[in-house]
Amino acid sequence: MKKLIKGGTIVTAADVYKGDILIEGETISAIGTDLEDQGAERIDAVGLYVFPGGIDPHTHLDMPFGGTTTKDDFETGTIAAAFGGTTTVIDFCLTSKGAPLREAVQTWHEKAQDRAVIDYGFHLMIGEINDEVLLELPGIIASEGITSLKVFMAYKNVFQADDSTLFRILLTAKEHGALVMVHAENGDVIDYLIAKALADGNTDPIYHARTRPPELEGEATGRAASLAALADSQLYVVHVTCAEAVGQIIEARSKGFRVFGETCPQYLVLDETCLEKPDFEGAKYVWSPPLRKKEHQEALWNALKSGQLQTVGSDQCSFDFKGQKELGRGDFSKIPNGGPTIEDRFTLLYSEGVRKGRISLNRFVDLIATQSAKLFGLFPRKGTIVVGSDADLVLFDPSVERTIRAAGHHMAVDYNAFEGMQVTGEPVSVLSRGQFVIRDKQFVGKAGDGQYLRRQRFAGTGPHAAESRGATVNR
Ligand code: URP
Ligand code: ZN
Ligand code: ZN
Ligand code: ZN
């Protein structure tokens, strides 16, 4: 069945124009003005933006963490993502030290395959380097198309890898065409600061922020960038929150190193004062790295605008307030880290970014979809609107004014981190490979319809190489 999306304003990272899009099967078969119906189902998009489906490069669905498991799994999480305008997620597959990597990948396939309603890929977390890992990794990169590896520089005694491990993963990634992602915080010093705070009787959620100062994120970011440079490899810093870390990324890029950065909506619109909410409600806002003082937001917006940060990921990692966040009453270090953000990422960036004049419409698309497609080996199949690309499309009404509320959201979690925020704009209909997942704000998709994405290798050789490789590498 063909579909013709008629009369919308098509927006890509490069262009804004009025046009029609013909979909045949799963892909876009024609783009033009006044395209004929040819028996296609006609979908009126007059007054709407037609965006490429959002790509969320950073999610944790159905993930065991902090003594519990995230509330949203691949079904509820991807339904919420679709309502929010996202048609692809790349989730972090956790591995355990001493266990085969393949086992972990298999576990993640089992979590996702019958549940996801939109397409998905995996990043592979690596906690240690040894002969088995070195032997297994090239095969997984090749056969699974998992072309991004994640290293934690924090969460001591849980996920944290040491610098030698990070360096050897950077070398391996260079050799096999993978992008190394880091959670950049100095976990050793944080561990000491947490122990000291608790010993001093400082147990409230605000001490989560006080024990993870921006200096320790800046330091780890600079250290990771230096190791990437020494390895002549490529680095992507996840969830950048502060001026210190942005400064390190800008410096590395100015020297020509392949260093990229992501921030998240929570760091753009919320600040440290949320952690001081009464009745333990501050626990709802516990992320690592923590929310910062408001001043840092300007550095993040400037870096998004100038292209020094390339993406906005959600870092979706949701825990109920009741029964999950509450595990940390009396000890902030036991509050599960993370929050529900997958559904509001797209509209928040549009509303706070485009509508408030901080970024252009094209830059919005670049940040919400195109750059992630390029960096993570999905371009031009995803992340843009061209003939031949997957018909992953968002019909977006830019005139709707609404208030974000947990009462109306689609995530399984019992609160919304952006409760009460006024936003402008809303996805009306969302298509994934030519099929409606959301139609006129109703879910019409099906669990299991999302497909696993094998991704291209990282083929960049300079800070801008990933931007062009989609055009030249098409496997
Ligand atoms: O607090 C966070 N960010 N939770 C998710 C895990 C991570 O560090 O990304
Ligand atoms: Zn992290
Ligand atoms: Zn994360
Ligand atoms: Zn560039």
PDB file of N, CA and C and ligand atoms in Angstrom, residues 58 60 92 150 239 315, ligand 3:
ATOM      1  N   HIS A  58      20.628   7.114  23.113  1.00  0.00           N
ATOM      2  CA  HIS A  58      21.011   6.808  24.495  1.00  0.00           C
ATOM      3  C   HIS A  58      19.788   6.428  25.320  1.00  0.00           C
ATOM      4  N   HIS A  60      18.183   3.341  28.214  1.00  0.00           N
ATOM      5  CA  HIS A  60      18.359   2.169  29.086  1.00  0.00           C
ATOM      6  C   HIS A  60      16.972   1.599  29.330  1.00  0.00           C
ATOM      7  N   PHE A  92      21.689   0.571  25.537  1.00  0.00           N
ATOM      8  CA  PHE A  92      22.955   0.042  26.052  1.00  0.00           C
ATOM      9  C   PHE A  92      22.807  -1.387  26.537  1.00  0.00           C
ATOM     10  N   LYS A 150      30.709   1.053  24.904  1.00  0.00           N
ATOM     11  CA  LYS A 150      30.513   2.022  25.986  1.00  0.00           C
ATOM     12  C   LYS A 150      31.391   1.691  27.183  1.00  0.00           C
ATOM     13  N   HIS A 239      25.957  12.233  27.708  1.00  0.00           N
ATOM     14  CA  HIS A 239      25.366  13.135  28.715  1.00  0.00           C
ATOM     15  C   HIS A 239      26.312  14.188  29.302  1.00  0.00           C
ATOM     16  N   ASP A 315      18.926   9.617  27.475  1.00  0.00           N
ATOM     17  CA  ASP A 315      19.398   8.885  28.654  1.00  0.00           C
ATOM     18  C   ASP A 315      18.207   8.344  29.451  1.00  0.00           C
TER      19      ASP A 315
HETATM   20 ZN    ZN B   3      22.810   6.528  30.288  1.00  0.00          ZN
END
